[in-house]
Amino acid sequence: MIDLSQSSLAFAKEKDSSDALSVFRNRFYIPEIKGKPVLYFCGNSLGLQPKKVKQYIEQELNDWAVWGVEGHFHARTPWFSYHEFLREPMAKIVGAFPDEVVVMNTLTTNLHLMMISFYRPEKKRYKIICEGGAFPSDQYALASQVTMHGFDPATSIVELFPLPGNTYVETSQVLDAINRHKDELALVMIGGVNYYSGQLFDLPAITSAAHQAGAMAGFDLAHAAGNVMLHLHDWEVDFAVWCSYKYLNGGPGGVAAAFVHRNHTGNPKLVRLAGWWGNDPASRFTMPKEFVPAPSADAWQLSNAPVLPMAALRASLDLFDEAGMEKLTEKSRELTAYMEYVIRQAVESSNCEKEISIITPRDENQRGCQLSVQFRSEGRKVYDLLTDRLVFGDWRSPDVIRFAPVPLYNSFDDVYQCGQILSEVLREVFKKADR
Ligand SMILES: *Cc1c(COP(=O)(O)O)cnc(C)c1O
């Protein structure tokens, strides 16, 4: 009945058995319903829990019990410098020097902190270019920053939408817009991987065009960090922010991160909102009256480190460090290509090509591991039936189901099973319509 041949299952099994990263799956808890593991494709929304999280958090709870306040210096991983332990593995994930990265706060907070420093609009240069339909939190952040500086979001924020007949914004559109607005442009701030379509922008090209126009380039990497190869330092990106609870498995509401290029970290003239943890640690406890910025991205820290969520994140960063982004992205490309194949097979075998399309770019250089499937009708019904059958994608209003086969814990077999169930569901839902 189902058009995926036995050889596909054999293919999936064979790929899993030769996959050097397949050992990592067992380091995560896979959610189960009535004892049956779900097919989890939501790592772009909330990454799964590494089994070691509990141990890492327990260590801090124990040290707190044993040491009280002295744990700041005597805990096995002293809390005074706890963020230091996350710096290097995080820097590797985004292609930065360790002193360019700091783990702190939450994503939207970090976006505001970065914009305070890097969006300094002037009478003639005040515009921001961003992708149309950006994640709402980013839209609110941009608009409120613009308003705070006394400008009008309607005339200051240039939103770019896909051209007619396209499902995503071409990088060339961004470059054209930069050129068109170059005399008024202050900042380009784009989601590196768009949360809705899964499109990966050409970040180095955008950065260099922004710089040529005399503007700053900053990126929201919520859907890019831990998903695609990034070289923020080499690309000369000015700043970036990202959360840790999506591909980085830092746990719900987990602590986020920021990148500031070395071109800026030593600049004493930068405007910033300061707090004691951004002060140079050498003089932090002498409480100097005047703020002495740390000579690194740490200068943007406000408060002392939230150790418990950071402990959860450490457990996951250890796994990333062990696996390495090169190997992860290599597997990601294969796994995503396989998922694309499997989805297309399911759509063809149930004769609903007219109802369904994948809006994510087909070019593997323009996407990470997310595929967004758009429905002309019945999308919500398909989504609900998939969920009932333990296929967990996520629904994005009005008409998209996103699937993210995550290389760290998803298998080729997961993808194969997903294809089987998707075919069944599509046949059920669309059989009545016209066939
Ligand atoms: C997930 C996501 C957010 C969420 O922001 P929080 O501050 O972590 O709640 C914001 N922007 C983008 C682009 C996202 O993908």
Short mmCIF file of C-alpha atoms and ligand atoms in Angstrom, two decimals:
data_model
loop_
_atom_site.label_atom_id
_atom_site.label_comp_id
_atom_site.label_asym_id
_atom_site.label_seq_id
_atom_site.Cartn_x
_atom_site.Cartn_y
_atom_site.Cartn_z
CA MET A 1 0.00 0.00 0.00
CA ILE A 2 2.76 2.41 0.90
CA ASP A 3 5.00 3.46 -1.87
CA LEU A 4 8.23 3.38 0.07
CA SER A 5 9.93 0.17 -0.94
CA GLN A 6 11.66 -2.26 1.38
CA SER A 7 14.95 -1.05 0.01
CA SER A 8 14.29 2.31 1.67
CA LEU A 9 14.09 0.66 5.05
CA ALA A 10 17.24 -1.29 4.24
CA PHE A 11 18.82 1.99 3.17
CA ALA A 12 17.85 3.67 6.45
CA LYS A 13 19.18 0.78 8.52
CA GLU A 14 22.39 0.70 6.55
CA LYS A 15 22.90 4.46 6.98
CA ASP A 16 22.33 4.19 10.72
CA SER A 17 24.74 1.32 11.14
CA SER A 18 27.52 3.20 9.36
CA ASP A 19 26.80 6.50 11.13
CA ALA A 20 29.62 7.39 13.55
CA LEU A 21 27.28 9.83 15.33
CA SER A 22 24.56 7.25 16.02
CA VAL A 23 26.00 6.68 19.53
CA PHE A 24 24.79 10.12 20.58
CA ARG A 25 21.11 9.21 20.35
CA ASN A 26 21.44 7.11 23.45
CA ARG A 27 22.79 10.08 25.41
CA PHE A 28 19.37 11.74 25.20
CA TYR A 29 15.97 11.00 26.66
CA ILE A 30 13.56 10.37 23.79
CA PRO A 31 10.01 11.22 24.94
CA GLU A 32 7.65 8.25 25.12
CA ILE A 33 3.91 7.98 25.07
CA LYS A 34 2.50 4.85 26.69
CA GLY A 35 5.95 3.30 26.52
CA LYS A 36 6.41 4.04 22.83
CA PRO A 37 9.14 6.47 21.79
CA VAL A 38 7.92 9.33 19.65
CA LEU A 39 9.49 10.32 16.35
CA TYR A 40 10.81 13.67 17.52
CA PHE A 41 11.39 16.32 14.85
CA CYS A 42 11.05 19.35 17.12
CA GLY A 43 14.68 19.94 18.02
CA ASN A 44 14.35 23.34 16.32
CA SER A 45 11.78 24.29 18.93
CA LEU A 46 12.95 22.53 22.08
CA GLY A 47 15.99 20.25 21.94
CA LEU A 48 15.85 16.98 23.87
CA GLN A 49 17.34 16.49 27.30
CA PRO A 50 20.86 15.05 27.47
CA LYS A 51 20.88 12.30 30.10
CA LYS A 52 23.80 13.97 31.87
CA VAL A 53 21.86 17.15 32.64
CA LYS A 54 20.69 15.82 35.97
CA GLN A 55 24.21 14.94 37.06
CA TYR A 56 25.53 18.38 36.13
CA ILE A 57 22.75 20.17 37.98
CA GLU A 58 23.06 17.85 40.98
CA GLN A 59 26.73 18.70 41.25
CA GLU A 60 25.83 22.37 41.69
CA LEU A 61 23.04 21.58 44.15
CA ASN A 62 25.46 19.47 46.18
CA ASP A 63 28.16 22.11 46.12
CA TRP A 64 25.63 24.70 47.18
CA ALA A 65 24.58 22.47 50.09
CA VAL A 66 28.20 21.83 51.08
CA TRP A 67 29.69 25.26 50.56
CA GLY A 68 26.94 27.85 50.71
CA VAL A 69 28.35 31.18 49.56
CA GLU A 70 31.86 29.76 49.42
CA GLY A 71 30.78 27.78 46.38
CA HIS A 72 31.48 30.90 44.33
CA PHE A 73 35.15 29.97 44.66
CA HIS A 74 35.21 26.43 46.05
CA ALA A 75 32.58 24.60 44.05
CA ARG A 76 34.13 22.06 41.66
CA THR A 77 33.16 24.43 38.87
CA PRO A 78 33.35 27.75 40.75
CA TRP A 79 30.28 29.90 40.24
CA PHE A 80 32.25 33.15 40.13
CA SER A 81 33.52 32.20 36.70
CA TYR A 82 30.88 29.66 35.71
CA HIS A 83 30.20 31.29 32.34
CA GLU A 84 33.88 30.71 31.50
CA PHE A 85 33.23 26.97 31.32
CA LEU A 86 30.74 27.41 28.50
CA ARG A 87 32.69 29.93 26.51
CA GLU A 88 35.00 27.73 24.49
CA PRO A 89 32.59 25.04 23.36
CA MET A 90 30.05 27.75 22.48
CA ALA A 91 32.65 29.75 20.54
CA LYS A 92 33.49 26.66 18.47
CA ILE A 93 29.83 26.20 17.55
CA VAL A 94 29.60 29.68 16.02
CA GLY A 95 33.15 30.01 14.67
CA ALA A 96 34.42 32.66 17.08
CA PHE A 97 37.33 33.33 19.40
CA PRO A 98 36.41 32.50 22.99
CA ASP A 99 36.67 36.14 24.07
CA GLU A 100 34.05 37.07 21.45
CA VAL A 101 31.34 34.91 23.03
CA VAL A 102 29.47 35.15 26.30
CA VAL A 103 26.66 32.97 27.61
CA MET A 104 24.13 35.11 29.44
CA ASN A 105 20.48 36.15 29.83
CA THR A 106 17.88 35.15 27.28
CA LEU A 107 17.75 35.75 23.56
CA THR A 108 15.51 38.79 23.26
CA THR A 109 17.29 40.44 26.19
CA ASN A 110 20.61 39.95 24.42
CA LEU A 111 19.21 41.35 21.18
CA HIS A 112 18.25 44.52 23.03
CA LEU A 113 21.65 44.75 24.73
CA MET A 114 23.43 44.38 21.40
CA MET A 115 21.21 46.92 19.70
CA ILE A 116 21.90 49.46 22.43
CA SER A 117 25.54 49.26 21.35
CA PHE A 118 25.27 48.64 17.63
CA TYR A 119 22.13 50.45 16.55
CA ARG A 120 23.08 54.10 17.01
CA PRO A 121 20.79 55.83 14.55
CA GLU A 122 21.55 59.36 13.40
CA LYS A 123 19.47 61.89 11.54
CA LYS A 124 20.56 60.63 8.13
CA ARG A 125 21.42 57.03 8.97
CA TYR A 126 18.70 55.28 10.92
CA LYS A 127 17.24 52.42 8.85
CA ILE A 128 17.24 48.74 9.69
CA ILE A 129 16.86 46.02 7.07
CA CYS A 130 15.29 42.79 8.25
CA GLU A 131 13.46 39.85 6.73
CA GLY A 132 9.70 40.28 6.43
CA GLY A 133 7.70 38.14 8.82
CA ALA A 134 10.65 37.87 11.20
CA PHE A 135 10.04 36.05 14.48
CA PRO A 136 7.61 38.31 16.38
CA SER A 137 9.95 38.88 19.32
CA ASP A 138 12.57 40.23 16.92
CA GLN A 139 10.00 42.49 15.24
CA TYR A 140 8.97 43.92 18.61
CA ALA A 141 12.58 44.39 19.65
CA LEU A 142 13.49 46.22 16.43
CA ALA A 143 10.41 48.43 16.49
CA SER A 144 10.84 49.37 20.14
CA GLN A 145 14.51 50.24 19.64
CA VAL A 146 13.62 52.44 16.68
CA THR A 147 10.89 54.17 18.70
CA MET A 148 13.18 54.61 21.69
CA HIS A 149 15.54 56.59 19.48
CA GLY A 150 12.69 58.83 18.30
CA PHE A 151 12.25 57.33 14.83
CA ASP A 152 9.19 55.83 13.19
CA PRO A 153 9.27 52.05 12.64
CA ALA A 154 7.07 52.43 9.54
CA THR A 155 9.73 54.46 7.73
CA SER A 156 12.82 53.10 9.48
CA ILE A 157 12.39 49.34 9.23
CA VAL A 158 12.76 47.92 5.73
CA GLU A 159 11.16 44.47 5.64
CA LEU A 160 11.96 42.12 2.78
CA PHE A 161 9.38 39.60 1.60
CA PRO A 162 9.72 36.79 -0.94
CA LEU A 163 9.16 37.89 -4.53
CA PRO A 164 5.96 36.61 -6.18
CA GLY A 165 6.24 32.90 -6.92
CA ASN A 166 9.04 32.38 -4.40
CA THR A 167 8.77 30.97 -0.90
CA TYR A 168 11.78 32.69 0.64
CA VAL A 169 13.77 35.92 0.41
CA GLU A 170 16.71 35.58 -1.98
CA THR A 171 20.02 36.82 -0.63
CA SER A 172 20.24 38.96 -3.77
CA GLN A 173 17.13 40.84 -2.58
CA VAL A 174 18.90 41.63 0.67
CA LEU A 175 21.97 42.84 -1.18
CA ASP A 176 19.83 44.99 -3.50
CA ALA A 177 18.01 46.51 -0.53
CA ILE A 178 21.30 47.31 1.20
CA ASN A 179 22.43 49.07 -1.94
CA ARG A 180 19.16 50.92 -2.36
CA HIS A 181 19.11 52.23 1.22
CA LYS A 182 22.85 52.57 1.65
CA ASP A 183 22.88 56.24 2.56
CA GLU A 184 20.31 55.84 5.33
CA LEU A 185 21.20 52.37 6.51
CA ALA A 186 22.33 51.88 10.12
CA LEU A 187 21.91 48.14 10.62
CA VAL A 188 21.08 44.88 8.90
CA MET A 189 19.53 42.49 11.42
CA ILE A 190 18.32 39.20 10.02
CA GLY A 191 17.50 35.77 11.38
CA GLY A 192 20.42 33.65 10.08
CA VAL A 193 18.08 30.72 9.49
CA ASN A 194 14.48 31.83 9.09
CA TYR A 195 12.30 30.13 11.69
CA TYR A 196 9.38 29.68 9.31
CA SER A 197 10.88 28.63 5.97
CA GLY A 198 14.13 27.16 7.29
CA GLN A 199 16.10 29.26 4.81
CA LEU A 200 19.76 29.94 5.64
CA PHE A 201 20.89 33.37 4.41
CA ASP A 202 24.31 34.04 2.94
CA LEU A 203 25.62 35.70 6.09
CA PRO A 204 29.13 36.60 4.86
CA ALA A 205 27.76 38.26 1.70
CA ILE A 206 25.19 40.23 3.70
CA THR A 207 27.79 41.26 6.27
CA SER A 208 30.22 42.53 3.69
CA ALA A 209 27.51 44.42 1.78
CA ALA A 210 26.33 46.04 5.03
CA HIS A 211 29.88 47.13 5.82
CA GLN A 212 30.36 48.55 2.33
CA ALA A 213 27.25 50.62 2.90
CA GLY A 214 28.68 51.87 6.20
CA ALA A 215 26.19 49.89 8.30
CA MET A 216 26.46 47.24 11.00
CA ALA A 217 25.53 43.58 10.49
CA GLY A 218 23.96 41.58 13.32
CA PHE A 219 22.17 38.26 13.23
CA ASP A 220 19.66 36.38 15.32
CA LEU A 221 21.01 32.83 15.22
CA ALA A 222 18.24 31.14 17.23
CA HIS A 223 17.72 28.64 14.41
CA ALA A 224 21.29 28.62 13.16
CA ALA A 225 23.45 27.95 16.23
CA GLY A 226 24.18 24.25 16.48
CA ASN A 227 22.42 23.72 13.15
CA VAL A 228 24.69 25.12 10.42
CA MET A 229 28.40 25.93 10.09
CA LEU A 230 29.09 29.48 11.18
CA HIS A 231 32.31 31.50 10.99
CA LEU A 232 31.25 34.67 12.73
CA HIS A 233 34.76 35.91 13.32
CA ASP A 234 36.06 35.35 9.80
CA TRP A 235 32.91 36.80 8.30
CA GLU A 236 33.42 39.93 10.42
CA VAL A 237 29.87 39.85 11.71
CA ASP A 238 29.50 42.70 14.20
CA PHE A 239 27.24 40.97 16.69
CA ALA A 240 24.99 37.94 17.00
CA VAL A 241 22.61 36.49 19.56
CA TRP A 242 21.07 33.07 19.98
CA CYS A 243 19.16 30.96 22.48
CA SER A 244 20.25 27.57 23.78
CA TYR A 245 17.00 25.65 24.06
CA LYS A 246 16.53 24.87 20.34
CA TYR A 247 19.34 22.96 18.61
CA LEU A 248 21.62 23.45 21.62
CA ASN A 249 19.43 21.44 24.02
CA GLY A 250 19.90 23.82 26.95
CA GLY A 251 16.42 23.16 28.35
CA PRO A 252 13.22 25.24 28.42
CA GLY A 253 13.94 28.94 28.77
CA GLY A 254 17.64 28.10 29.01
CA VAL A 255 20.37 30.68 29.11
CA ALA A 256 21.24 32.39 25.80
CA ALA A 257 24.45 33.75 24.25
CA ALA A 258 25.92 36.69 22.38
CA PHE A 259 28.83 37.27 20.04
CA VAL A 260 30.68 40.56 19.69
CA HIS A 261 33.49 40.74 17.12
CA ARG A 262 37.01 41.58 18.31
CA ASN A 263 36.72 44.65 16.10
CA HIS A 264 34.47 46.02 18.86
CA THR A 265 35.26 44.28 22.14
CA GLY A 266 38.19 46.60 22.95
CA ASN A 267 36.42 49.81 21.97
CA PRO A 268 35.97 51.95 25.12
CA LYS A 269 33.69 54.41 23.29
CA LEU A 270 30.86 51.92 22.72
CA VAL A 271 27.63 52.75 24.44
CA ARG A 272 26.25 49.91 26.50
CA LEU A 273 23.95 49.13 29.38
CA ALA A 274 26.36 48.06 32.08
CA GLY A 275 26.19 45.83 35.13
CA TRP A 276 28.78 44.59 37.61
CA TRP A 277 29.41 41.31 35.82
CA GLY A 278 30.53 43.21 32.73
CA ASN A 279 33.20 44.91 34.76
CA ASP A 280 36.74 43.63 34.40
CA PRO A 281 36.84 40.66 36.81
CA ALA A 282 40.18 41.87 38.16
CA SER A 283 38.45 44.83 39.81
CA ARG A 284 34.87 43.51 40.06
CA PHE A 285 34.96 42.97 43.81
CA THR A 286 36.84 46.12 44.62
CA MET A 287 33.61 47.73 43.37
CA PRO A 288 35.20 50.65 41.56
CA LYS A 289 32.86 53.60 41.18
CA GLU A 290 33.55 53.78 37.48
CA PHE A 291 32.71 50.85 35.19
CA VAL A 292 35.80 49.23 33.69
CA PRO A 293 34.55 47.08 30.78
CA ALA A 294 36.01 43.59 30.52
CA PRO A 295 38.11 43.49 27.32
CA SER A 296 35.83 40.88 25.76
CA ALA A 297 32.20 40.06 25.05
CA ASP A 298 31.91 39.69 28.83
CA ALA A 299 31.60 43.47 29.03
CA TRP A 300 27.92 43.06 28.07
CA GLN A 301 27.14 40.81 31.04
CA LEU A 302 24.91 42.44 33.59
CA SER A 303 24.47 39.95 36.40
CA ASN A 304 26.21 37.02 37.95
CA ALA A 305 25.76 33.75 36.11
CA PRO A 306 22.55 31.67 36.49
CA VAL A 307 24.44 28.52 37.41
CA LEU A 308 21.62 25.95 37.31
CA PRO A 309 20.45 26.53 33.71
CA MET A 310 24.09 26.89 32.70
CA ALA A 311 24.80 23.48 34.21
CA ALA A 312 22.11 21.99 31.96
CA LEU A 313 23.65 23.69 28.95
CA ARG A 314 27.14 22.44 29.83
CA ALA A 315 25.92 18.86 29.55
CA SER A 316 24.80 19.51 25.99
CA LEU A 317 27.85 21.54 24.97
CA ASP A 318 30.02 18.61 26.02
CA LEU A 319 28.18 16.51 23.42
CA PHE A 320 28.64 19.14 20.72
CA ASP A 321 32.31 19.33 21.56
CA GLU A 322 32.66 15.59 21.30
CA ALA A 323 30.72 15.31 18.04
CA GLY A 324 32.03 18.48 16.35
CA MET A 325 30.05 20.78 14.07
CA GLU A 326 31.74 19.49 10.90
CA LYS A 327 30.56 15.94 11.44
CA LEU A 328 27.17 17.11 12.61
CA THR A 329 26.56 19.25 9.54
CA GLU A 330 27.79 16.50 7.27
CA LYS A 331 25.21 14.10 8.73
CA SER A 332 22.61 16.86 8.81
CA ARG A 333 22.84 17.34 5.05
CA GLU A 334 22.34 13.66 4.36
CA LEU A 335 19.58 13.23 6.89
CA THR A 336 17.73 16.30 5.62
CA ALA A 337 18.10 15.23 1.99
CA TYR A 338 16.69 11.85 2.97
CA MET A 339 13.80 13.47 4.77
CA GLU A 340 13.08 15.62 1.73
CA TYR A 341 13.05 12.49 -0.43
CA VAL A 342 10.79 10.64 1.99
CA ILE A 343 8.32 13.54 2.19
CA ARG A 344 8.20 13.87 -1.60
CA GLN A 345 7.60 10.13 -1.92
CA ALA A 346 4.77 10.31 0.59
CA VAL A 347 3.19 13.23 -1.25
CA GLU A 348 3.50 11.56 -4.65
CA SER A 349 2.25 8.19 -3.49
CA SER A 350 -0.89 9.79 -2.09
CA ASN A 351 -1.45 11.98 -5.17
CA CYS A 352 -1.52 15.27 -3.33
CA GLU A 353 1.24 17.20 -5.07
CA LYS A 354 -1.25 20.01 -5.66
CA GLU A 355 -1.96 20.34 -1.95
CA ILE A 356 1.50 20.27 -0.49
CA SER A 357 4.87 21.85 -1.12
CA ILE A 358 8.16 22.15 0.71
CA ILE A 359 8.94 25.86 1.07
CA THR A 360 12.49 25.38 2.37
CA PRO A 361 15.19 25.95 -0.28
CA ARG A 362 16.25 22.77 -2.05
CA ASP A 363 19.84 23.97 -2.17
CA GLU A 364 21.62 22.43 0.82
CA ASN A 365 23.79 25.55 1.13
CA GLN A 366 20.66 27.55 1.85
CA ARG A 367 19.21 25.51 4.66
CA GLY A 368 20.00 23.63 7.82
CA CYS A 369 18.11 20.56 8.98
CA GLN A 370 14.61 22.02 8.98
CA LEU A 371 12.05 21.33 6.27
CA SER A 372 8.85 23.37 6.23
CA VAL A 373 5.91 21.71 4.54
CA GLN A 374 3.14 24.01 3.42
CA PHE A 375 -0.47 22.89 2.90
CA ARG A 376 -3.08 24.51 0.69
CA SER A 377 -5.73 22.91 2.88
CA GLU A 378 -6.11 20.39 5.71
CA GLY A 379 -2.65 21.13 7.14
CA ARG A 380 -3.88 21.28 10.70
CA LYS A 381 -5.70 17.98 10.32
CA VAL A 382 -2.58 16.30 8.95
CA TYR A 383 -0.58 17.72 11.82
CA ASP A 384 -3.05 16.44 14.43
CA LEU A 385 -3.13 12.96 12.91
CA LEU A 386 0.66 12.84 12.79
CA THR A 387 0.83 13.81 16.44
CA ASP A 388 -1.72 11.11 17.32
CA ARG A 389 0.60 8.62 15.61
CA LEU A 390 3.61 9.90 17.54
CA VAL A 391 5.22 11.91 14.76
CA PHE A 392 6.18 15.19 16.43
CA GLY A 393 6.72 18.06 14.02
CA ASP A 394 5.45 21.48 14.89
CA TRP A 395 2.60 23.52 13.57
CA ARG A 396 3.14 27.09 12.46
CA SER A 397 0.05 29.04 11.71
CA PRO A 398 -1.48 29.41 9.20
CA ASP A 399 -0.39 26.46 7.07
CA VAL A 400 3.05 24.98 7.79
CA ILE A 401 4.33 21.86 9.53
CA ARG A 402 8.03 22.07 10.35
CA PHE A 403 10.16 18.95 10.65
CA ALA A 404 13.71 19.09 11.93
CA PRO A 405 15.70 15.85 11.70
CA VAL A 406 18.47 16.69 14.16
CA PRO A 407 21.79 14.94 13.46
CA LEU A 408 22.70 14.59 17.14
CA TYR A 409 19.80 12.33 18.05
CA ASN A 410 17.61 11.60 15.03
CA SER A 411 18.25 8.51 12.94
CA PHE A 412 17.62 7.62 9.32
CA ASP A 413 15.18 5.08 10.67
CA ASP A 414 13.22 7.89 12.37
CA VAL A 415 12.94 9.58 9.01
CA TYR A 416 11.88 6.38 7.26
CA GLN A 417 9.17 5.73 9.87
CA CYS A 418 7.99 9.32 9.53
CA GLY A 419 7.60 8.82 5.77
CA GLN A 420 5.51 5.69 6.29
CA ILE A 421 3.15 7.39 8.69
CA LEU A 422 2.95 10.57 6.64
CA SER A 423 1.87 8.54 3.58
CA GLU A 424 -0.90 6.86 5.56
CA VAL A 425 -2.13 10.15 6.95
CA LEU A 426 -2.08 11.95 3.60
CA ARG A 427 -4.07 9.14 1.98
CA GLU A 428 -6.64 9.31 4.71
CA VAL A 429 -7.02 13.06 4.70
CA PHE A 430 -6.98 13.67 0.96
CA LYS A 431 -8.84 10.61 -0.31
CA LYS A 432 -12.20 12.31 0.18
CA ALA A 433 -11.36 15.58 -1.48
CA ASP A 434 -11.22 14.64 -5.17
CA ARG A 435 -10.24 11.04 -5.55
C1 LIG B 1 13.05 31.17 19.36
C2 LIG B 1 13.24 32.55 18.90
C3 LIG B 1 13.08 33.65 19.77
C4 LIG B 1 12.63 33.45 21.19
O1 LIG B 1 13.11 34.49 22.01
P1 LIG B 1 13.31 34.27 23.59
O2 LIG B 1 13.86 35.57 24.03
O3 LIG B 1 14.27 33.12 23.75
O4 LIG B 1 12.00 33.94 24.19
C5 LIG B 1 13.31 34.92 19.26
N1 LIG B 1 13.70 35.10 17.98
C6 LIG B 1 13.87 34.07 17.12
C7 LIG B 1 14.29 34.32 15.71
C8 LIG B 1 13.62 32.77 17.56
O5 LIG B 1 13.75 31.76 16.69
#
